[in-house]
PDB file of C-alpha atoms in Angstrom:
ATOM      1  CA  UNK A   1      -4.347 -14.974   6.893  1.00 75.00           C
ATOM      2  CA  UNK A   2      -5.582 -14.245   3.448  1.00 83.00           C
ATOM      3  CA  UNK A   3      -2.980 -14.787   0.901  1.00 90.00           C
ATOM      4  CA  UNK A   4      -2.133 -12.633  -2.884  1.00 94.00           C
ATOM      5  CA  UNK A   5      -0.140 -14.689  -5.046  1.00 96.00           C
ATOM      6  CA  UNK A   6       1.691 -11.984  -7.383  1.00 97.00           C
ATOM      7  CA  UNK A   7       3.614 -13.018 -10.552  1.00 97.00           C
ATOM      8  CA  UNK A   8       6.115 -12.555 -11.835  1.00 97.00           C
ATOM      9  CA  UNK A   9       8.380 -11.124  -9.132  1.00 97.00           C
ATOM     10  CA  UNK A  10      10.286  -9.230 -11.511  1.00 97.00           C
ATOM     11  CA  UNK A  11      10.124  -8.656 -15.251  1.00 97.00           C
ATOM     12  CA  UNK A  12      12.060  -7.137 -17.999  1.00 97.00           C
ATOM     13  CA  UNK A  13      10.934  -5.842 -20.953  1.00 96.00           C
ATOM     14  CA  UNK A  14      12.164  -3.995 -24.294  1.00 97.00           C
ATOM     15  CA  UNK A  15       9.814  -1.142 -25.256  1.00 97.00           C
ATOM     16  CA  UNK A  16       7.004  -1.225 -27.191  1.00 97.00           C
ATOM     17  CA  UNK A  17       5.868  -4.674 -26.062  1.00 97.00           C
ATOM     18  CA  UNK A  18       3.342  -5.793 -23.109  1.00 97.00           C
ATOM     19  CA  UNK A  19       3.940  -7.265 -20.144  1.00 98.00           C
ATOM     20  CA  UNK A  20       0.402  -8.929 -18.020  1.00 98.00           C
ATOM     21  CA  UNK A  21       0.726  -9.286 -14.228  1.00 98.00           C
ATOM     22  CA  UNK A  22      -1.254 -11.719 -12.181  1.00 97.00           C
ATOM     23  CA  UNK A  23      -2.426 -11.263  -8.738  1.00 96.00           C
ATOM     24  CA  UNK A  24      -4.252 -14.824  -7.312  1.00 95.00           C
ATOM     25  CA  UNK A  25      -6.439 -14.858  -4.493  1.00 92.00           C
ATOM     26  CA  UNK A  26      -5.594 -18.484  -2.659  1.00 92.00           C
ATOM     27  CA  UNK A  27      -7.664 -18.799   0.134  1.00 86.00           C
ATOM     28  CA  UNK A  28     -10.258 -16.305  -0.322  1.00 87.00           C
ATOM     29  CA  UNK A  29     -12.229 -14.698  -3.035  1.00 87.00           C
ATOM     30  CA  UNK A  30     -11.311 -11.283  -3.892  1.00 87.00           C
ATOM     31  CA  UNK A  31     -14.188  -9.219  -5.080  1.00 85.00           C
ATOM     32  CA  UNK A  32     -12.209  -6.029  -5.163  1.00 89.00           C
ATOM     33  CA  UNK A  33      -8.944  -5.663  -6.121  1.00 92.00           C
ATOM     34  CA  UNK A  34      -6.509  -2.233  -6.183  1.00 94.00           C
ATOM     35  CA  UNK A  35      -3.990  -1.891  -8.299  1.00 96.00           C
ATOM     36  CA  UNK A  36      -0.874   0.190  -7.174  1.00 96.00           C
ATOM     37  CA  UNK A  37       2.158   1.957  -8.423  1.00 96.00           C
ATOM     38  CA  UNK A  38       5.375   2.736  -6.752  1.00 94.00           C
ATOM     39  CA  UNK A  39       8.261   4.542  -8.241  1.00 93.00           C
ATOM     40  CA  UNK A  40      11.703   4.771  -6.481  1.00 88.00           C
ATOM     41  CA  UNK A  41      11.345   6.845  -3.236  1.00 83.00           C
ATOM     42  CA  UNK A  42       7.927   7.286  -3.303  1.00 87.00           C
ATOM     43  CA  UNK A  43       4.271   6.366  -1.615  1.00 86.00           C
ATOM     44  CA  UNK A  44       2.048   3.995  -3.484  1.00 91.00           C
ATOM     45  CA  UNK A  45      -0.138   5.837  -5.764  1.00 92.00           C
ATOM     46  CA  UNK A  46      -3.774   3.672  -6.358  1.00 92.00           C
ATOM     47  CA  UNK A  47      -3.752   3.302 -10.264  1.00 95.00           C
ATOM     48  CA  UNK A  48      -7.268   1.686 -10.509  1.00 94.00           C
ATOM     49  CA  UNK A  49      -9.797  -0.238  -8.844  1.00 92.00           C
ATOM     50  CA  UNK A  50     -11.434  -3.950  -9.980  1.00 91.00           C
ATOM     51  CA  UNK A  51     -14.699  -5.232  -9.119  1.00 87.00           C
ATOM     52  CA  UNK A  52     -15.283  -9.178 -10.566  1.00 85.00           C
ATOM     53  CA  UNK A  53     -17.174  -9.164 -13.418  1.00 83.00           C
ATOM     54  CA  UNK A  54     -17.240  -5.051 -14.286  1.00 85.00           C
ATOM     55  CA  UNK A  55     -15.181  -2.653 -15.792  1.00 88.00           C
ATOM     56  CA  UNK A  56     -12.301  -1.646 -13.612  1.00 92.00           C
ATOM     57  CA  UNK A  57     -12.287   1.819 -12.242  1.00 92.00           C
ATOM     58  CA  UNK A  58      -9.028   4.263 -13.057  1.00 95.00           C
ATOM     59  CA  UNK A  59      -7.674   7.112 -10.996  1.00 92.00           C
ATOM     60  CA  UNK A  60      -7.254  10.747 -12.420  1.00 92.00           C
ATOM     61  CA  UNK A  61      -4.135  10.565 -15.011  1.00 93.00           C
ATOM     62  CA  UNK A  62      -4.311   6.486 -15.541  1.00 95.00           C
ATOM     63  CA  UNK A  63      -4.578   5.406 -19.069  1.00 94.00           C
ATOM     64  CA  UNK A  64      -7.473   2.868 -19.141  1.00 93.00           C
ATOM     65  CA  UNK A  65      -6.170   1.738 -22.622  1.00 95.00           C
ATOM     66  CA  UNK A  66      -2.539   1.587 -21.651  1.00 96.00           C
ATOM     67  CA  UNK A  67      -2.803  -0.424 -18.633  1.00 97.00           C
ATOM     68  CA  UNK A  68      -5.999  -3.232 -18.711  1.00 96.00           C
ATOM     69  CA  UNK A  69      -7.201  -4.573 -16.038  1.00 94.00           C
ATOM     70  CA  UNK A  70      -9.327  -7.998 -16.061  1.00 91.00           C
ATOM     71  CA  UNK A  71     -10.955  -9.069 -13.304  1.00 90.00           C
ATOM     72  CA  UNK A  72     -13.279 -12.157 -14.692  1.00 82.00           C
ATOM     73  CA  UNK A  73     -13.063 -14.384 -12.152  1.00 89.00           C
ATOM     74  CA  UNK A  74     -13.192 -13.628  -8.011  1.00 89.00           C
ATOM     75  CA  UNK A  75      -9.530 -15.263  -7.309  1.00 91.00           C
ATOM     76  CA  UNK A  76      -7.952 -13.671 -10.721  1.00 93.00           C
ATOM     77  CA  UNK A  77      -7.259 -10.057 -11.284  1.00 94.00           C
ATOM     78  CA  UNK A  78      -4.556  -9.001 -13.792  1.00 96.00           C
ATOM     79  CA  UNK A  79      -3.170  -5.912 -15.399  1.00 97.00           C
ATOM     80  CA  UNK A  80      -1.561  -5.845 -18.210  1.00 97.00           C
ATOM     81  CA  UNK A  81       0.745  -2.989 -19.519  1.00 98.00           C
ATOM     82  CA  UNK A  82       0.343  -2.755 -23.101  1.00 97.00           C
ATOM     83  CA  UNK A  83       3.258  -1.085 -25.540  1.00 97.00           C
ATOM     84  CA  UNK A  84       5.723  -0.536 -22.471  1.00 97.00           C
ATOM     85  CA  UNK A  85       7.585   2.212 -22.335  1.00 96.00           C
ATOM     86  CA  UNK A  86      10.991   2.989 -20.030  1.00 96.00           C
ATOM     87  CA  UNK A  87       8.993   6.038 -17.676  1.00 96.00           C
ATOM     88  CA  UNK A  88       6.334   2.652 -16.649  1.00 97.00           C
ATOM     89  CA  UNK A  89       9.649   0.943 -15.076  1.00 97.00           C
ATOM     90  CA  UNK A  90       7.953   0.545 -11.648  1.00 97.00           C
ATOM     91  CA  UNK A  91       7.030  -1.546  -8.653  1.00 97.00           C
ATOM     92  CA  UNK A  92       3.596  -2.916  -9.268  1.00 98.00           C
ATOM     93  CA  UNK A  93       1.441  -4.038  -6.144  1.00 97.00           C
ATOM     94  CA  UNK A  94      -1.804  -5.486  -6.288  1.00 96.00           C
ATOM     95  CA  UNK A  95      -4.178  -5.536  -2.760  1.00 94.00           C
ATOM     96  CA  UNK A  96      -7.477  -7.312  -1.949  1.00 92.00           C
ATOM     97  CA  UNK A  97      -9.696  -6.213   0.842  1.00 83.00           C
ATOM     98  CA  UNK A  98     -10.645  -9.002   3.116  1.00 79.00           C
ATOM     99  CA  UNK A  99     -13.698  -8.953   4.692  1.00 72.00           C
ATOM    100  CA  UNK A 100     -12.842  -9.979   8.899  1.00 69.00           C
ATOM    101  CA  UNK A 101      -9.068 -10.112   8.467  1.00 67.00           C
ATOM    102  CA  UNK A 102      -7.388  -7.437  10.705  1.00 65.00           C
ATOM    103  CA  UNK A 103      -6.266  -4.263   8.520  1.00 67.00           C
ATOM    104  CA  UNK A 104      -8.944  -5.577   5.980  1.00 76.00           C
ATOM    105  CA  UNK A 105      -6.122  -5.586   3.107  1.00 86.00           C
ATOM    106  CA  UNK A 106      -3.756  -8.277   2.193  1.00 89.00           C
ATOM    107  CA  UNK A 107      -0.754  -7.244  -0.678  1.00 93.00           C
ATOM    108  CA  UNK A 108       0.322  -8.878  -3.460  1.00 96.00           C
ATOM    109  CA  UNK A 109       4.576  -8.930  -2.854  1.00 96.00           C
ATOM    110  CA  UNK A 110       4.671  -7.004  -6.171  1.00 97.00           C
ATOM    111  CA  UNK A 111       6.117  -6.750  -9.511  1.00 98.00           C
ATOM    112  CA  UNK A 112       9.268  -4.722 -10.371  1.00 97.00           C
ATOM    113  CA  UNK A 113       8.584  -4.172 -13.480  1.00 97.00           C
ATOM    114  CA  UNK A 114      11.943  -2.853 -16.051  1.00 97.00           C
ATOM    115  CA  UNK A 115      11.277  -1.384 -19.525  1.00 97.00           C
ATOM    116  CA  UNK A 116      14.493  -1.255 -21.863  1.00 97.00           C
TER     117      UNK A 116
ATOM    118  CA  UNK B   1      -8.207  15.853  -2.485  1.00 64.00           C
ATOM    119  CA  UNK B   2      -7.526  13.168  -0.336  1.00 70.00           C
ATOM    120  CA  UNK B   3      -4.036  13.533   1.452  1.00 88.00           C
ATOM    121  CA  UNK B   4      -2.044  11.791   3.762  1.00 93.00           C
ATOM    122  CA  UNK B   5       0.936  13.559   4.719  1.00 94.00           C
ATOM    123  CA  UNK B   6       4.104  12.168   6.641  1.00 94.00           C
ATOM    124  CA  UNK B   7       7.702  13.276   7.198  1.00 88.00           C
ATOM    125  CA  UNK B   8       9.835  11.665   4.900  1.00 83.00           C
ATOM    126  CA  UNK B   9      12.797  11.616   7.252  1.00 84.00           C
ATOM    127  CA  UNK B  10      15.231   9.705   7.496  1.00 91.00           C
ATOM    128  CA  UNK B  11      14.464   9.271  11.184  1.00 96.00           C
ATOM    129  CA  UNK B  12      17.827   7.718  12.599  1.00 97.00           C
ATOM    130  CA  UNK B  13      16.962   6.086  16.121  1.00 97.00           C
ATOM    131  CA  UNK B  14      19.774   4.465  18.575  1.00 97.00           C
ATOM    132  CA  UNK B  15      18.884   0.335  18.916  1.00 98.00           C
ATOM    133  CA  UNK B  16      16.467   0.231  22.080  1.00 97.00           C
ATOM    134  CA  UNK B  17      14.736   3.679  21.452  1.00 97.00           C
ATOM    135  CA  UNK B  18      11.300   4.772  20.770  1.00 97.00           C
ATOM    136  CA  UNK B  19      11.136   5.415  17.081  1.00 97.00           C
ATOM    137  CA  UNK B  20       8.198   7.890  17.292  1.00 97.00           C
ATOM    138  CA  UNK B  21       6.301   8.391  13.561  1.00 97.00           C
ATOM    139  CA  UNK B  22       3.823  11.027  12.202  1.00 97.00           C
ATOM    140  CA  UNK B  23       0.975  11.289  10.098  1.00 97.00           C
ATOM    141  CA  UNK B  24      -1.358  13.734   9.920  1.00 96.00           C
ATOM    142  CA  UNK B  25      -4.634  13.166   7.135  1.00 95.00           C
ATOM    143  CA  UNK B  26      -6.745  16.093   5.434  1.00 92.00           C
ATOM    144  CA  UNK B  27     -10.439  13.956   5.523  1.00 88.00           C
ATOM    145  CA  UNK B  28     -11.933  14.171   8.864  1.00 88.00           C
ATOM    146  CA  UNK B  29     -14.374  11.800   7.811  1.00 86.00           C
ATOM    147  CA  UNK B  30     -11.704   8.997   7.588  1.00 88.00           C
ATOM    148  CA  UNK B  31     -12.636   6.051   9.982  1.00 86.00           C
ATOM    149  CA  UNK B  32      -9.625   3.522   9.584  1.00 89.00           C
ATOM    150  CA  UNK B  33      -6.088   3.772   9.933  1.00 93.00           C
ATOM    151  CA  UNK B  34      -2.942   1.548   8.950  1.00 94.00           C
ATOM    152  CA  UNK B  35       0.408   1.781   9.702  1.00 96.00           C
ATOM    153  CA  UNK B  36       2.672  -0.261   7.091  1.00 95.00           C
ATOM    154  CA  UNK B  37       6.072  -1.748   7.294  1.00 96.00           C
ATOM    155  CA  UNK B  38       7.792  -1.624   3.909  1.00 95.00           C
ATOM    156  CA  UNK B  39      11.676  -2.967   3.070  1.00 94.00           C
ATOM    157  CA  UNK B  40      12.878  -1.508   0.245  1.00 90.00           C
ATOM    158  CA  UNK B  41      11.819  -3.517  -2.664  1.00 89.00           C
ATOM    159  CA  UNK B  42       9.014  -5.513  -0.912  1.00 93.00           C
ATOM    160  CA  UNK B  43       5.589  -5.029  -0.362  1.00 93.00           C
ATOM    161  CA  UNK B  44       4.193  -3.212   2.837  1.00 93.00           C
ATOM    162  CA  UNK B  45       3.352  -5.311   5.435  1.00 92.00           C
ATOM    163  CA  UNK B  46       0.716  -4.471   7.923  1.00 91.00           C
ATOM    164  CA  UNK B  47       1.941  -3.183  11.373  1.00 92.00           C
ATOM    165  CA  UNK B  48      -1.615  -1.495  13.084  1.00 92.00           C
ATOM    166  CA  UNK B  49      -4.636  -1.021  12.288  1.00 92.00           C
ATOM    167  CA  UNK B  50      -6.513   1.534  14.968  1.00 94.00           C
ATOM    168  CA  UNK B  51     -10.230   2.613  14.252  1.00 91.00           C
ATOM    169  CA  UNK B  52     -10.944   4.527  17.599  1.00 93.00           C
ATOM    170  CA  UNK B  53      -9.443   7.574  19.023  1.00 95.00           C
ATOM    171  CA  UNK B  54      -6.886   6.740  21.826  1.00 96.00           C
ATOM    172  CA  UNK B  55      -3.852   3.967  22.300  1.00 96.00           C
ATOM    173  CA  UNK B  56      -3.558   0.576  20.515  1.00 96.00           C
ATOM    174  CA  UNK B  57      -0.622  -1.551  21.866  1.00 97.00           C
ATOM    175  CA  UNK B  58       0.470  -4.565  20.210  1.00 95.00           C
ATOM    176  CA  UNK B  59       4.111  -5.853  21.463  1.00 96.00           C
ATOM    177  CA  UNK B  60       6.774  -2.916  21.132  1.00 97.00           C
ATOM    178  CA  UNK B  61       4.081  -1.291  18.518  1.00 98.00           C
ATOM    179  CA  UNK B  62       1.731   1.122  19.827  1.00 98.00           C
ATOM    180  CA  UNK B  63      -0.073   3.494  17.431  1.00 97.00           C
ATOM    181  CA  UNK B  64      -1.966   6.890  18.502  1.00 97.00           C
ATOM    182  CA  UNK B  65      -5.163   8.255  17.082  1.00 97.00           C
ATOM    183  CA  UNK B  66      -6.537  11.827  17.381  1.00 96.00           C
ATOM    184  CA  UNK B  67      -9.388  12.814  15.104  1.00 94.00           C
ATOM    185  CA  UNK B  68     -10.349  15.728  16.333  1.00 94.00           C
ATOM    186  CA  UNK B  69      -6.514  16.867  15.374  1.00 95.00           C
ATOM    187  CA  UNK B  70      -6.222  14.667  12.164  1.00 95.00           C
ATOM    188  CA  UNK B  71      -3.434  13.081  13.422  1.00 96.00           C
ATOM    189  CA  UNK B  72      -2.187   9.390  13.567  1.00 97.00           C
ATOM    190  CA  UNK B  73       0.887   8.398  15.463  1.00 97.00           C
ATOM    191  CA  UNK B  74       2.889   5.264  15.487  1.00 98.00           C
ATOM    192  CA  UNK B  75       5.380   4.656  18.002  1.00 98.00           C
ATOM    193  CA  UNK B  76       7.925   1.689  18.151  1.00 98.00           C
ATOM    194  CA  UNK B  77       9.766   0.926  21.741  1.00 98.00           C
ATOM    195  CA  UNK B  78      13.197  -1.006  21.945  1.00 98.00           C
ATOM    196  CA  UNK B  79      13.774   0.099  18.444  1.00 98.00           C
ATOM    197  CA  UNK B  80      16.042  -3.126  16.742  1.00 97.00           C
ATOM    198  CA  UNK B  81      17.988  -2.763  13.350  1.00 97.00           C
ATOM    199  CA  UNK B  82      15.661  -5.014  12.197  1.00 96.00           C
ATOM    200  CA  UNK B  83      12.848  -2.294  12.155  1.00 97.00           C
ATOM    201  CA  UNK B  84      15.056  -0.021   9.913  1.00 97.00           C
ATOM    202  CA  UNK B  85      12.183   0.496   6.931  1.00 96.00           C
ATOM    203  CA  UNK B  86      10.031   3.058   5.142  1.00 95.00           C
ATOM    204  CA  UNK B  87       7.156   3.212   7.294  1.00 97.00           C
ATOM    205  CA  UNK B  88       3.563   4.220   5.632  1.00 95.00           C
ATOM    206  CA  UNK B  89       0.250   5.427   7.011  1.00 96.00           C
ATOM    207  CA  UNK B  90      -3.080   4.818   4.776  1.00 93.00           C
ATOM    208  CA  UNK B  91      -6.600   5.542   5.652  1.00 92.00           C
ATOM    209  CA  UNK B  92      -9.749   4.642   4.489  1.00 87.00           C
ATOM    210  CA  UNK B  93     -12.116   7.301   4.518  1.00 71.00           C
ATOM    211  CA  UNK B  94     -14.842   5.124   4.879  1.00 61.00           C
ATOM    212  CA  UNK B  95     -16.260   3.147   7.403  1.00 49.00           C
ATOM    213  CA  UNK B  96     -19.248   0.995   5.668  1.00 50.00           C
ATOM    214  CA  UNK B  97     -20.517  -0.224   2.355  1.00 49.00           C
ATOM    215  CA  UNK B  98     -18.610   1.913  -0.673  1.00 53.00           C
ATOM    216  CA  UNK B  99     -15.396   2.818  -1.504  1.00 60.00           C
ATOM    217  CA  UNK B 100     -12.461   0.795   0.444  1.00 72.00           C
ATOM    218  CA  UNK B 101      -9.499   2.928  -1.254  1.00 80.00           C
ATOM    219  CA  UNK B 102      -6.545   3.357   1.211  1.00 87.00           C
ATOM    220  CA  UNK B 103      -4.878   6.660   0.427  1.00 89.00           C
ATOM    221  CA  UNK B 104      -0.850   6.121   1.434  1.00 92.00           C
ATOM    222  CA  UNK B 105       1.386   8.890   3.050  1.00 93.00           C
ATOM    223  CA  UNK B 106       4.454   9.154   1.551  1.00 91.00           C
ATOM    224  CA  UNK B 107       6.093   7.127   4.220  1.00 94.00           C
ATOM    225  CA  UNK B 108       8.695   7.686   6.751  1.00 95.00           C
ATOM    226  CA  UNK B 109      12.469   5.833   6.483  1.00 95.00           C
ATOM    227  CA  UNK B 110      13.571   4.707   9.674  1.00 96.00           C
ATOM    228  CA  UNK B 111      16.881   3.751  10.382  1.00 97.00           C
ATOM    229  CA  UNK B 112      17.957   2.053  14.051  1.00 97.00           C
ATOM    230  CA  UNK B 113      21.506   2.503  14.312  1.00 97.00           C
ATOM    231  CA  UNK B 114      23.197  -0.673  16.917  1.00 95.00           C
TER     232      UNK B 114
END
């Protein structure tokens, strides 16, 4: 099946810096891409959606200028989470929908992401 | 607003039970429906997808879909410790061109105890 490449793994951070994620398409192209957040215990909340080539679209309470999302190219999405602070510590997941493939959605294997 | 709601559990299960999950949505104009396997820090993995009201076996997995009740159903048979996992439900509410969100439940821990 359809394959997300998600780096890094795992990443930390001191505060007040930014930290970019990357989430490859490898054997597909990924016109959409959704960008998810998971904190400890809980469901994965959709932070924003990426169409190639347009301005990404954010969910209710997202901070567009706190967490960018580029999507230039249709196997390279990434978001980046500028001037880091400890309440982002998270698990970042990125997810493509695949047109034919069975559930329609392949996941990146997501970013825990650590802010000190 | 969207919502997916599940019991968070934990739902503790003998090994070789049916582990027997629920999910219940608030859009009754959702068309798909997912069932995902998640290991604590991992990404979900997909379990079942079912579109259509009724049954959809697949192995020891078979997931139950009522729309006229809102209500999604996912039930595991011969339960092993190795299906010990949060266990989410997402649906899309739509079913052609347009938005492709998923909206997750909460998700529901299983443990299978040997």
């Amino acid at each position: 099946g359809a394959v997300v490449s998600q780096h890094p793994s795992w990443v930390i951070c001191k505060s007040g810096t930014s930290v970019k994620i990357e989430c490859r398409s490898l054997d597909f192209q990924a016109t959409t891409m959704f960008w998810y957040r998971q904190f400890p215990k809980q469901s994965l909340m959709l932070m924003a959606t990426s169409n190639e080539g347009s301005k990404a679209t954010y969910e209710q309470g997202v901070e567009k200028d706190k967490f960018l999302i580029n999507h230039a190219s249709l196997t390279l999405s990434t978001l980046t989470v500028t001037s880091a602070h400890p309440e982002d510590s998270s698990f970042y997941i990125c997810s493509a929908r695949v047109s034919g493939q069975v559930g329609g959605y392949t996941f990146g294997s997501g970013t825990r992401l650590t802010v000190v | 607003q969207k919502e997916v709601e599940q019991n968070s559990g934990p739902l503790s299960v003998p090994e070789g039970a049916i582990a027997s999950l629920n999910c219940t949505y608030s859009d009754r104009g959702s068309q798909s429906f997912f069932w995902y396997r998640q290991y604590s820090g991992k990404s979900p993995e997909l379990i079942m997808s079912i579109y259509s009201n009724g049954d959809k076996e697949d192995g020891r997995f078979t997931a139950q879909l009522n729309k006229a009740s809102q209500y999604v159903s996912l039930l595991i048979r011969d339960s092993q410790p190795s299906d010990s996992a949060t266990y989410l439900c997402a649906v899309n509410p739509n079913s052609g061109a347009g938005s492709y969100q998923l909206t997750f439940g909460k998700g529901t821990k299983l443990s299978v105890i040997p």
